PDB file of C-alpha atoms and ligand atoms in Angstrom:
ATOM      1  CA  MET A  14     -27.566   6.612  -3.747  1.00  0.00           C
ATOM      2  CA  GLU A  15     -28.946   3.245  -2.676  1.00  0.00           C
ATOM      3  CA  THR A  16     -26.098   1.101  -1.286  1.00  0.00           C
ATOM      4  CA  ALA A  17     -24.910  -1.929  -3.277  1.00  0.00           C
ATOM      5  CA  PHE A  18     -26.196  -4.145  -0.460  1.00  0.00           C
ATOM      6  CA  ALA A  19     -29.698  -2.603  -0.500  1.00  0.00           C
ATOM      7  CA  TYR A  20     -29.705  -2.557  -4.318  1.00  0.00           C
ATOM      8  CA  THR A  21     -28.782  -6.271  -4.596  1.00  0.00           C
ATOM      9  CA  ARG A  22     -31.370  -7.307  -2.005  1.00  0.00           C
ATOM     10  CA  ARG A  23     -34.029  -5.208  -3.708  1.00  0.00           C
ATOM     11  CA  ILE A  24     -33.309  -6.693  -7.163  1.00  0.00           C
ATOM     12  CA  LEU A  25     -33.285 -10.273  -5.857  1.00  0.00           C
ATOM     13  CA  LYS A  26     -36.578  -9.694  -4.065  1.00  0.00           C
ATOM     14  CA  LYS A  27     -38.296  -7.776  -6.856  1.00  0.00           C
ATOM     15  CA  TYR A  28     -37.566 -10.455  -9.472  1.00  0.00           C
ATOM     16  CA  GLU A  29     -37.819 -13.390  -7.034  1.00  0.00           C
ATOM     17  CA  LEU A  30     -34.282 -14.538  -7.758  1.00  0.00           C
ATOM     18  CA  ARG A  31     -31.770 -16.585  -5.787  1.00  0.00           C
ATOM     19  CA  ALA A  32     -28.027 -16.741  -6.384  1.00  0.00           C
ATOM     20  CA  LYS A  33     -27.149 -19.821  -8.466  1.00  0.00           C
ATOM     21  CA  LYS A  34     -24.147 -21.598  -7.016  1.00  0.00           C
ATOM     22  CA  SER A  35     -23.631 -23.558 -10.243  1.00  0.00           C
ATOM     23  CA  LEU A  36     -22.957 -20.283 -12.098  1.00  0.00           C
ATOM     24  CA  GLY A  37     -20.577 -18.897  -9.462  1.00  0.00           C
ATOM     25  CA  GLN A  38     -23.072 -16.204  -8.443  1.00  0.00           C
ATOM     26  CA  ASN A  39     -21.583 -14.308  -5.511  1.00  0.00           C
ATOM     27  CA  PHE A  40     -22.809 -10.747  -5.765  1.00  0.00           C
ATOM     28  CA  LEU A  41     -20.620  -7.855  -4.626  1.00  0.00           C
ATOM     29  CA  THR A  42     -22.388  -5.792  -2.007  1.00  0.00           C
ATOM     30  CA  ASP A  43     -19.566  -3.550  -0.745  1.00  0.00           C
ATOM     31  CA  ASP A  44     -19.597  -0.033  -2.195  1.00  0.00           C
ATOM     32  CA  GLY A  45     -15.997   0.623  -1.148  1.00  0.00           C
ATOM     33  CA  ILE A  46     -14.762  -2.424  -3.084  1.00  0.00           C
ATOM     34  CA  ILE A  47     -16.839  -1.536  -6.148  1.00  0.00           C
ATOM     35  CA  ALA A  48     -15.417   2.010  -6.138  1.00  0.00           C
ATOM     36  CA  ALA A  49     -11.882   0.658  -5.674  1.00  0.00           C
ATOM     37  CA  ILE A  50     -12.270  -1.691  -8.681  1.00  0.00           C
ATOM     38  CA  VAL A  51     -13.404   1.169 -10.914  1.00  0.00           C
ATOM     39  CA  GLU A  52     -10.672   3.480  -9.650  1.00  0.00           C
ATOM     40  CA  GLY A  53      -7.989   0.783  -9.780  1.00  0.00           C
ATOM     41  CA  SER A  54      -8.838   0.007 -13.409  1.00  0.00           C
ATOM     42  CA  GLY A  55      -7.845   3.572 -14.397  1.00  0.00           C
ATOM     43  CA  LEU A  56     -11.051   3.865 -16.433  1.00  0.00           C
ATOM     44  CA  SER A  57     -11.673   7.282 -17.973  1.00  0.00           C
ATOM     45  CA  PRO A  58     -15.133   8.635 -18.942  1.00  0.00           C
ATOM     46  CA  GLU A  59     -14.642   8.288 -22.708  1.00  0.00           C
ATOM     47  CA  GLN A  60     -13.542   4.667 -22.498  1.00  0.00           C
ATOM     48  CA  ALA A  61     -15.502   1.500 -23.263  1.00  0.00           C
ATOM     49  CA  VAL A  62     -15.836  -1.439 -20.884  1.00  0.00           C
ATOM     50  CA  LEU A  63     -16.576  -5.104 -21.339  1.00  0.00           C
ATOM     51  CA  GLU A  64     -17.951  -6.576 -18.127  1.00  0.00           C
ATOM     52  CA  ILE A  65     -18.058 -10.349 -17.725  1.00  0.00           C
ATOM     53  CA  GLY A  66     -20.885 -11.697 -15.585  1.00  0.00           C
ATOM     54  CA  PRO A  67     -22.784  -8.545 -14.486  1.00  0.00           C
ATOM     55  CA  GLY A  68     -25.067 -10.602 -12.211  1.00  0.00           C
ATOM     56  CA  THR A  69     -27.587  -8.347 -10.495  1.00  0.00           C
ATOM     57  CA  GLY A  70     -25.641  -5.310 -11.696  1.00  0.00           C
ATOM     58  CA  ALA A  71     -24.010  -3.679  -8.662  1.00  0.00           C
ATOM     59  CA  LEU A  72     -20.688  -3.281 -10.507  1.00  0.00           C
ATOM     60  CA  THR A  73     -22.479  -2.533 -13.806  1.00  0.00           C
ATOM     61  CA  ARG A  74     -24.212   0.386 -12.075  1.00  0.00           C
ATOM     62  CA  ALA A  75     -20.838   1.913 -11.186  1.00  0.00           C
ATOM     63  CA  LEU A  76     -19.380   1.190 -14.635  1.00  0.00           C
ATOM     64  CA  ALA A  77     -22.387   2.827 -16.327  1.00  0.00           C
ATOM     65  CA  LYS A  78     -21.563   6.016 -14.412  1.00  0.00           C
ATOM     66  CA  ALA A  79     -17.838   5.930 -15.073  1.00  0.00           C
ATOM     67  CA  ALA A  80     -17.562   4.784 -18.713  1.00  0.00           C
ATOM     68  CA  GLY A  81     -18.647   6.020 -22.135  1.00  0.00           C
ATOM     69  CA  ARG A  82     -19.882   2.582 -23.204  1.00  0.00           C
ATOM     70  CA  VAL A  83     -20.554  -0.678 -21.346  1.00  0.00           C
ATOM     71  CA  TRP A  84     -21.122  -4.143 -22.782  1.00  0.00           C
ATOM     72  CA  ALA A  85     -21.961  -6.804 -20.208  1.00  0.00           C
ATOM     73  CA  VAL A  86     -21.944 -10.506 -21.113  1.00  0.00           C
ATOM     74  CA  GLU A  87     -24.076 -12.683 -18.835  1.00  0.00           C
ATOM     75  CA  LEU A  88     -24.829 -16.406 -19.183  1.00  0.00           C
ATOM     76  CA  ASP A  89     -27.915 -16.426 -16.967  1.00  0.00           C
ATOM     77  CA  ALA A  90     -30.883 -15.521 -19.199  1.00  0.00           C
ATOM     78  CA  ALA A  91     -33.060 -14.525 -16.232  1.00  0.00           C
ATOM     79  CA  LEU A  92     -30.452 -12.001 -15.062  1.00  0.00           C
ATOM     80  CA  CYS A  93     -30.155 -10.627 -18.601  1.00  0.00           C
ATOM     81  CA  ASP A  94     -33.897  -9.883 -18.592  1.00  0.00           C
ATOM     82  CA  VAL A  95     -33.570  -8.164 -15.207  1.00  0.00           C
ATOM     83  CA  LEU A  96     -30.630  -6.033 -16.294  1.00  0.00           C
ATOM     84  CA  ARG A  97     -32.259  -5.042 -19.589  1.00  0.00           C
ATOM     85  CA  GLU A  98     -35.288  -3.848 -17.620  1.00  0.00           C
ATOM     86  CA  GLU A  99     -33.245  -2.039 -14.947  1.00  0.00           C
ATOM     87  CA  TYR A 100     -30.863  -0.392 -17.427  1.00  0.00           C
ATOM     88  CA  LYS A 101     -33.314   0.423 -20.216  1.00  0.00           C
ATOM     89  CA  GLN A 102     -32.847   4.181 -19.764  1.00  0.00           C
ATOM     90  CA  PHE A 103     -29.062   3.861 -20.230  1.00  0.00           C
ATOM     91  CA  ASN A 104     -28.437   3.946 -23.968  1.00  0.00           C
ATOM     92  CA  HIS A 105     -24.732   3.348 -23.520  1.00  0.00           C
ATOM     93  CA  VAL A 106     -25.213   0.046 -21.638  1.00  0.00           C
ATOM     94  CA  GLU A 107     -25.815  -3.166 -23.611  1.00  0.00           C
ATOM     95  CA  ILE A 108     -26.569  -6.504 -21.978  1.00  0.00           C
ATOM     96  CA  ILE A 109     -25.423  -9.450 -24.072  1.00  0.00           C
ATOM     97  CA  HIS A 110     -26.757 -12.917 -23.312  1.00  0.00           C
ATOM     98  CA  GLY A 111     -23.965 -15.431 -23.857  1.00  0.00           C
ATOM     99  CA  ASP A 112     -21.067 -17.479 -22.620  1.00  0.00           C
ATOM    100  CA  ALA A 113     -17.963 -15.376 -21.962  1.00  0.00           C
ATOM    101  CA  LEU A 114     -15.817 -18.386 -22.864  1.00  0.00           C
ATOM    102  CA  GLU A 115     -17.133 -18.148 -26.406  1.00  0.00           C
ATOM    103  CA  PHE A 116     -17.601 -14.406 -26.670  1.00  0.00           C
ATOM    104  CA  ASP A 117     -15.631 -12.735 -29.473  1.00  0.00           C
ATOM    105  CA  ALA A 118     -14.395  -9.343 -28.252  1.00  0.00           C
ATOM    106  CA  GLY A 119     -13.570  -8.503 -31.885  1.00  0.00           C
ATOM    107  CA  THR A 120     -17.291  -7.846 -32.428  1.00  0.00           C
ATOM    108  CA  LEU A 121     -17.185  -4.832 -30.077  1.00  0.00           C
ATOM    109  CA  GLU A 122     -16.843  -1.487 -31.772  1.00  0.00           C
ATOM    110  CA  SER A 123     -14.483   0.767 -29.920  1.00  0.00           C
ATOM    111  CA  ALA A 124     -12.015   3.296 -31.234  1.00  0.00           C
ATOM    112  CA  ASP A 125      -9.343   3.127 -28.564  1.00  0.00           C
ATOM    113  CA  GLY A 126      -9.322  -0.265 -26.955  1.00  0.00           C
ATOM    114  CA  VAL A 127     -11.688  -1.741 -24.426  1.00  0.00           C
ATOM    115  CA  GLN A 128     -11.134  -2.188 -20.706  1.00  0.00           C
ATOM    116  CA  LEU A 129     -12.243  -5.546 -19.392  1.00  0.00           C
ATOM    117  CA  ILE A 130     -13.589  -5.185 -15.850  1.00  0.00           C
ATOM    118  CA  ALA A 131     -15.212  -8.021 -13.955  1.00  0.00           C
ATOM    119  CA  ASN A 132     -15.929  -9.946 -10.835  1.00  0.00           C
ATOM    120  CA  LEU A 133     -15.365 -13.356 -12.396  1.00  0.00           C
ATOM    121  CA  PRO A 134     -17.348 -16.569 -11.837  1.00  0.00           C
ATOM    122  CA  TYR A 135     -14.712 -18.665 -10.037  1.00  0.00           C
ATOM    123  CA  TYR A 136     -15.745 -22.066 -11.400  1.00  0.00           C
ATOM    124  CA  ILE A 137     -14.205 -21.057 -14.757  1.00  0.00           C
ATOM    125  CA  THR A 138     -11.408 -18.666 -13.729  1.00  0.00           C
ATOM    126  CA  SER A 139      -8.613 -20.464 -15.602  1.00  0.00           C
ATOM    127  CA  PRO A 140     -10.370 -20.937 -18.960  1.00  0.00           C
ATOM    128  CA  LEU A 141     -11.628 -17.347 -18.799  1.00  0.00           C
ATOM    129  CA  ILE A 142      -8.118 -15.973 -18.242  1.00  0.00           C
ATOM    130  CA  ARG A 143      -6.859 -18.124 -21.122  1.00  0.00           C
ATOM    131  CA  ARG A 144      -9.659 -16.744 -23.318  1.00  0.00           C
ATOM    132  CA  PHE A 145      -8.890 -13.135 -22.329  1.00  0.00           C
ATOM    133  CA  LEU A 146      -5.191 -13.612 -23.092  1.00  0.00           C
ATOM    134  CA  GLU A 147      -6.041 -15.047 -26.526  1.00  0.00           C
ATOM    135  CA  GLN A 148      -8.203 -11.971 -27.183  1.00  0.00           C
ATOM    136  CA  ARG A 149      -5.772  -9.496 -25.630  1.00  0.00           C
ATOM    137  CA  ARG A 150      -5.398  -7.449 -28.828  1.00  0.00           C
ATOM    138  CA  TYR A 151      -8.885  -6.043 -28.246  1.00  0.00           C
ATOM    139  CA  PHE A 152      -8.139  -4.869 -24.697  1.00  0.00           C
ATOM    140  CA  GLN A 153      -6.079  -2.079 -23.240  1.00  0.00           C
ATOM    141  CA  SER A 154      -6.202  -3.530 -19.792  1.00  0.00           C
ATOM    142  CA  MET A 155      -8.099  -6.067 -17.736  1.00  0.00           C
ATOM    143  CA  THR A 156      -9.062  -5.548 -14.108  1.00  0.00           C
ATOM    144  CA  PHE A 157     -10.821  -8.457 -12.481  1.00  0.00           C
ATOM    145  CA  MET A 158     -11.579 -10.190  -9.228  1.00  0.00           C
ATOM    146  CA  VAL A 159     -10.438 -13.779  -8.764  1.00  0.00           C
ATOM    147  CA  GLN A 160      -9.680 -16.118  -5.871  1.00  0.00           C
ATOM    148  CA  GLN A 161      -6.783 -14.613  -3.873  1.00  0.00           C
ATOM    149  CA  GLU A 162      -4.700 -17.734  -4.500  1.00  0.00           C
ATOM    150  CA  VAL A 163      -5.086 -17.278  -8.281  1.00  0.00           C
ATOM    151  CA  ALA A 164      -4.274 -13.549  -8.029  1.00  0.00           C
ATOM    152  CA  GLU A 165      -1.067 -14.445  -6.212  1.00  0.00           C
ATOM    153  CA  ARG A 166      -0.100 -16.949  -8.895  1.00  0.00           C
ATOM    154  CA  ILE A 167      -0.817 -14.462 -11.711  1.00  0.00           C
ATOM    155  CA  THR A 168       1.353 -11.742 -10.179  1.00  0.00           C
ATOM    156  CA  ALA A 169       4.123 -13.833  -8.533  1.00  0.00           C
ATOM    157  CA  ALA A 170       7.716 -12.852  -9.193  1.00  0.00           C
ATOM    158  CA  PRO A 171      10.380 -15.433 -10.168  1.00  0.00           C
ATOM    159  CA  GLY A 172      11.799 -17.263  -7.176  1.00  0.00           C
ATOM    160  CA  LYS A 173       8.524 -17.045  -5.246  1.00  0.00           C
ATOM    161  CA  LYS A 174       6.608 -20.203  -4.408  1.00  0.00           C
ATOM    162  CA  ASP A 175       3.563 -19.159  -6.456  1.00  0.00           C
ATOM    163  CA  PHE A 176       5.595 -18.504  -9.601  1.00  0.00           C
ATOM    164  CA  GLY A 177       4.481 -20.995 -12.265  1.00  0.00           C
ATOM    165  CA  ILE A 178       2.935 -21.489 -15.692  1.00  0.00           C
ATOM    166  CA  LEU A 179       0.105 -19.015 -15.017  1.00  0.00           C
ATOM    167  CA  SER A 180       2.550 -16.275 -13.911  1.00  0.00           C
ATOM    168  CA  VAL A 181       4.683 -16.704 -17.038  1.00  0.00           C
ATOM    169  CA  ALA A 182       1.675 -17.028 -19.386  1.00  0.00           C
ATOM    170  CA  VAL A 183       0.245 -13.727 -18.104  1.00  0.00           C
ATOM    171  CA  GLN A 184       3.485 -11.789 -17.616  1.00  0.00           C
ATOM    172  CA  VAL A 185       4.775 -12.481 -21.124  1.00  0.00           C
ATOM    173  CA  PHE A 186       1.849 -10.436 -22.475  1.00  0.00           C
ATOM    174  CA  CYS A 187       0.888  -8.112 -19.621  1.00  0.00           C
ATOM    175  CA  GLN A 188       2.197  -6.047 -16.767  1.00  0.00           C
ATOM    176  CA  ALA A 189       0.413  -7.706 -13.840  1.00  0.00           C
ATOM    177  CA  ARG A 190      -0.397  -6.130 -10.478  1.00  0.00           C
ATOM    178  CA  LEU A 191      -2.376  -7.343  -7.485  1.00  0.00           C
ATOM    179  CA  LEU A 192      -4.357  -4.230  -6.514  1.00  0.00           C
ATOM    180  CA  PHE A 193      -5.977  -5.334  -3.248  1.00  0.00           C
ATOM    181  CA  THR A 194      -7.495  -8.288  -1.448  1.00  0.00           C
ATOM    182  CA  VAL A 195     -11.213  -8.634  -0.738  1.00  0.00           C
ATOM    183  CA  PRO A 196     -12.741 -10.501   2.218  1.00  0.00           C
ATOM    184  CA  ALA A 197     -15.523 -13.025   1.627  1.00  0.00           C
ATOM    185  CA  SER A 198     -17.829 -10.718   3.620  1.00  0.00           C
ATOM    186  CA  ALA A 199     -17.973  -8.296   0.651  1.00  0.00           C
ATOM    187  CA  PHE A 200     -20.263 -10.723  -1.226  1.00  0.00           C
ATOM    188  CA  MET A 201     -23.785 -12.080  -1.021  1.00  0.00           C
ATOM    189  CA  PRO A 202     -23.760 -15.067  -0.610  1.00  0.00           C
ATOM    190  CA  GLN A 203     -20.234 -15.256   0.769  1.00  0.00           C
ATOM    191  CA  PRO A 204     -17.776 -17.443  -1.202  1.00  0.00           C
ATOM    192  CA  LYS A 205     -15.642 -19.992   0.652  1.00  0.00           C
ATOM    193  CA  VAL A 206     -12.386 -18.238  -0.261  1.00  0.00           C
ATOM    194  CA  ASP A 207     -10.939 -14.754  -0.010  1.00  0.00           C
ATOM    195  CA  SER A 208     -10.575 -12.827  -3.240  1.00  0.00           C
ATOM    196  CA  ALA A 209      -8.278 -10.266  -4.817  1.00  0.00           C
ATOM    197  CA  VAL A 210      -8.421  -7.799  -7.676  1.00  0.00           C
ATOM    198  CA  VAL A 211      -5.687  -7.894 -10.297  1.00  0.00           C
ATOM    199  CA  ARG A 212      -4.952  -5.432 -13.050  1.00  0.00           C
ATOM    200  CA  LEU A 213      -3.275  -6.601 -16.237  1.00  0.00           C
ATOM    201  CA  ASP A 214      -2.035  -3.893 -18.592  1.00  0.00           C
ATOM    202  CA  ILE A 215      -1.447  -5.349 -22.025  1.00  0.00           C
ATOM    203  CA  LEU A 216       2.147  -4.732 -23.131  1.00  0.00           C
ATOM    204  CA  PRO A 217       2.216  -2.657 -26.339  1.00  0.00           C
ATOM    205  CA  GLN A 218       4.934  -5.028 -27.588  1.00  0.00           C
ATOM    206  CA  PRO A 219       4.562  -8.590 -26.277  1.00  0.00           C
ATOM    207  CA  LEU A 220       7.850 -10.128 -25.150  1.00  0.00           C
ATOM    208  CA  ILE A 221       7.530 -12.912 -27.756  1.00  0.00           C
ATOM    209  CA  LYS A 222       6.515 -12.945 -31.417  1.00  0.00           C
ATOM    210  CA  PRO A 223       3.391 -14.917 -32.443  1.00  0.00           C
ATOM    211  CA  GLU A 224       5.529 -17.500 -34.277  1.00  0.00           C
ATOM    212  CA  GLN A 225       7.508 -18.145 -31.063  1.00  0.00           C
ATOM    213  CA  GLU A 226       4.462 -18.834 -28.909  1.00  0.00           C
ATOM    214  CA  GLU A 227       4.174 -22.562 -29.575  1.00  0.00           C
ATOM    215  CA  VAL A 228       7.769 -23.424 -28.642  1.00  0.00           C
ATOM    216  CA  PHE A 229       7.734 -20.912 -25.769  1.00  0.00           C
ATOM    217  CA  PHE A 230       4.710 -22.501 -24.111  1.00  0.00           C
ATOM    218  CA  ARG A 231       6.022 -26.016 -24.724  1.00  0.00           C
ATOM    219  CA  THR A 232       9.237 -24.985 -22.955  1.00  0.00           C
ATOM    220  CA  VAL A 233       7.399 -23.355 -20.045  1.00  0.00           C
ATOM    221  CA  LYS A 234       4.991 -26.273 -19.585  1.00  0.00           C
ATOM    222  CA  GLY A 235       7.855 -28.754 -19.845  1.00  0.00           C
ATOM    223  CA  ALA A 236       9.970 -26.834 -17.348  1.00  0.00           C
ATOM    224  CA  PHE A 237       7.198 -26.655 -14.754  1.00  0.00           C
ATOM    225  CA  GLY A 238       5.776 -30.069 -15.643  1.00  0.00           C
ATOM    226  CA  GLN A 239       7.661 -32.022 -13.045  1.00  0.00           C
ATOM    227  CA  ARG A 240       8.343 -29.674 -10.165  1.00  0.00           C
ATOM    228  CA  ARG A 241      10.647 -32.013  -8.279  1.00  0.00           C
ATOM    229  CA  LYS A 242      12.965 -32.569 -11.225  1.00  0.00           C
ATOM    230  CA  THR A 243      15.720 -30.210 -12.312  1.00  0.00           C
ATOM    231  CA  LEU A 244      15.100 -28.004 -15.312  1.00  0.00           C
ATOM    232  CA  VAL A 245      17.202 -30.131 -17.668  1.00  0.00           C
ATOM    233  CA  ASN A 246      15.457 -33.375 -16.734  1.00  0.00           C
ATOM    234  CA  SER A 247      11.966 -31.871 -17.030  1.00  0.00           C
ATOM    235  CA  LEU A 248      12.734 -30.271 -20.371  1.00  0.00           C
ATOM    236  CA  CYS A 249      14.274 -33.191 -22.327  1.00  0.00           C
ATOM    237  CA  GLN A 250      10.940 -34.987 -22.621  1.00  0.00           C
ATOM    238  CA  ALA A 251       8.862 -31.899 -23.335  1.00  0.00           C
ATOM    239  CA  VAL A 252      11.027 -30.684 -26.197  1.00  0.00           C
ATOM    240  CA  ASN A 253      12.072 -34.127 -27.354  1.00  0.00           C
ATOM    241  CA  LEU A 254      15.821 -33.503 -27.202  1.00  0.00           C
ATOM    242  CA  SER A 255      18.652 -35.397 -25.549  1.00  0.00           C
ATOM    243  CA  LYS A 256      19.691 -34.533 -22.010  1.00  0.00           C
ATOM    244  CA  GLN A 257      23.110 -33.432 -23.294  1.00  0.00           C
ATOM    245  CA  ASP A 258      21.626 -31.035 -25.881  1.00  0.00           C
ATOM    246  CA  VAL A 259      19.284 -29.490 -23.326  1.00  0.00           C
ATOM    247  CA  ALA A 260      22.090 -29.229 -20.747  1.00  0.00           C
ATOM    248  CA  ASN A 261      24.339 -27.493 -23.320  1.00  0.00           C
ATOM    249  CA  ALA A 262      21.584 -25.026 -24.251  1.00  0.00           C
ATOM    250  CA  VAL A 263      20.863 -24.279 -20.578  1.00  0.00           C
ATOM    251  CA  GLU A 264      24.537 -23.763 -19.770  1.00  0.00           C
ATOM    252  CA  SER A 265      25.149 -21.593 -22.834  1.00  0.00           C
ATOM    253  CA  LEU A 266      22.631 -19.139 -21.353  1.00  0.00           C
ATOM    254  CA  GLY A 267      24.446 -19.003 -18.028  1.00  0.00           C
ATOM    255  CA  ILE A 268      21.644 -20.851 -16.255  1.00  0.00           C
ATOM    256  CA  PRO A 269      22.915 -23.414 -13.705  1.00  0.00           C
ATOM    257  CA  PRO A 270      22.050 -26.956 -14.911  1.00  0.00           C
ATOM    258  CA  GLN A 271      20.590 -27.781 -11.480  1.00  0.00           C
ATOM    259  CA  ALA A 272      18.258 -24.743 -11.593  1.00  0.00           C
ATOM    260  CA  ARG A 273      14.544 -25.253 -11.018  1.00  0.00           C
ATOM    261  CA  ALA A 274      11.889 -23.709 -13.247  1.00  0.00           C
ATOM    262  CA  GLU A 275      10.520 -21.378 -10.563  1.00  0.00           C
ATOM    263  CA  THR A 276      13.874 -19.560 -10.277  1.00  0.00           C
ATOM    264  CA  LEU A 277      13.942 -18.534 -13.963  1.00  0.00           C
ATOM    265  CA  SER A 278      12.650 -15.149 -15.086  1.00  0.00           C
ATOM    266  CA  VAL A 279      10.219 -14.659 -17.975  1.00  0.00           C
ATOM    267  CA  SER A 280      13.114 -13.453 -20.138  1.00  0.00           C
ATOM    268  CA  ASP A 281      15.139 -16.578 -19.181  1.00  0.00           C
ATOM    269  CA  PHE A 282      12.248 -18.674 -20.542  1.00  0.00           C
ATOM    270  CA  ILE A 283      12.230 -16.650 -23.754  1.00  0.00           C
ATOM    271  CA  ARG A 284      15.977 -17.121 -24.245  1.00  0.00           C
ATOM    272  CA  LEU A 285      15.678 -20.800 -23.379  1.00  0.00           C
ATOM    273  CA  ALA A 286      12.868 -21.371 -25.882  1.00  0.00           C
ATOM    274  CA  GLN A 287      14.907 -19.595 -28.558  1.00  0.00           C
ATOM    275  CA  ALA A 288      18.012 -21.683 -27.789  1.00  0.00           C
ATOM    276  CA  LEU A 289      16.071 -24.977 -27.797  1.00  0.00           C
ATOM    277  CA  SER A 290      14.205 -24.205 -31.008  1.00  0.00           C
ATOM    278  CA  ALA A 291      17.537 -23.428 -32.708  1.00  0.00           C
ATOM    279  CA  LEU A 292      18.824 -26.976 -32.026  1.00  0.00           C
TER     280      LEU A 292
HETATM  281  N1  SAM B  17     -20.726  -8.793 -11.378  1.00  0.00           N
HETATM  282  C1  SAM B  17     -21.658  -9.260 -10.387  1.00  0.00           C
HETATM  283  C2  SAM B  17     -21.260  -8.738  -9.037  1.00  0.00           C
HETATM  284  O1  SAM B  17     -20.085  -8.361  -8.911  1.00  0.00           O
HETATM  285  O2  SAM B  17     -22.084  -8.705  -8.142  1.00  0.00           O
HETATM  286  C3  SAM B  17     -21.768 -10.783 -10.378  1.00  0.00           C
HETATM  287  C4  SAM B  17     -20.460 -11.529 -10.249  1.00  0.00           C
HETATM  288  S1  SAM B  17     -20.668 -13.261 -10.000  1.00  0.00           S
HETATM  289  C5  SAM B  17     -19.174 -13.627  -9.143  1.00  0.00           C
HETATM  290  C6  SAM B  17     -20.309 -13.977 -11.592  1.00  0.00           C
HETATM  291  C7  SAM B  17     -21.358 -13.756 -12.672  1.00  0.00           C
HETATM  292  O3  SAM B  17     -20.920 -14.415 -13.865  1.00  0.00           O
HETATM  293  C8  SAM B  17     -22.723 -14.317 -12.365  1.00  0.00           C
HETATM  294  O4  SAM B  17     -23.706 -13.359 -12.641  1.00  0.00           O
HETATM  295  C9  SAM B  17     -22.882 -15.511 -13.314  1.00  0.00           C
HETATM  296  O5  SAM B  17     -24.210 -15.786 -13.701  1.00  0.00           O
HETATM  297  C10 SAM B  17     -22.035 -15.066 -14.476  1.00  0.00           C
HETATM  298  N2  SAM B  17     -21.499 -16.163 -15.304  1.00  0.00           N
HETATM  299  C11 SAM B  17     -21.227 -17.430 -14.938  1.00  0.00           C
HETATM  300  N3  SAM B  17     -20.712 -18.141 -15.950  1.00  0.00           N
HETATM  301  C12 SAM B  17     -20.658 -17.277 -17.008  1.00  0.00           C
HETATM  302  C13 SAM B  17     -20.229 -17.408 -18.355  1.00  0.00           C
HETATM  303  N4  SAM B  17     -19.731 -18.571 -18.828  1.00  0.00           N
HETATM  304  N5  SAM B  17     -20.322 -16.342 -19.177  1.00  0.00           N
HETATM  305  C14 SAM B  17     -20.827 -15.147 -18.710  1.00  0.00           C
HETATM  306  N6  SAM B  17     -21.244 -14.978 -17.439  1.00  0.00           N
HETATM  307  C15 SAM B  17     -21.166 -16.015 -16.593  1.00  0.00           C
END
């Protein structure tokens, strides 16, 4: 089979296209990485995939081989035309022109959950992850490439320097793993940063109930809001309670009052949110 590098160059040349920096277009040209993404996602042949940002289609090509159904949402209209032409003989591949930040995964018809697989446009990594988490009920798992620094924050364990709001926001809903890192040389053109692929398996039972989400996230944001302050000091303002009340709640959970947010586990945050909302 034509290599991903040769394929990407051929498509760009044939349709007289150039990568658009403004849309985060860094095309994957390494066959080993593409194969590792598909394998790492755990995709099985009967499953359906939602790809975000198919670009020139090097990953789409591999997904079309490995999955029963592929939907690919691309913002660049010119690339949509290219992909529709190149993939017209694949009845199970549908190219959708649109903004992934507004795409409603509930419109996809799939019996047993969709796998989200993507090499994300980095200029909107954070809002995209937020969007995916909001729509998590439609996905079984999500395997995507992001900046290595973001991958480390998503998967960080409590007590580690990268552990923060993003780690807690993802890990309360998903089991998160960093699968492997990817050098900038795997892309055309090369991005300025190294990358990594993460896999998020949606927990069948999230660790918090929907009605607890608001207070949980207020607690987490408050706790991490002022990194140099102790937990109690950062929290009083965020939850609008007195220092004494917050200190009592923290101590009643066996958490040292001088603790810092990054040393708490996800379940500590859940217990803390429950204790504070009961006051
Ligand atoms: N999947 C291709 C690959 O691996 O070679 C391209 C990945 S490239 C990093 C990101 C892709 O996302 C680009 O094709 C870009 O046009 C597309 N994109 C950018 N913003 C988008 C958005 N808001 N919604 C959907 N696609 C978007």
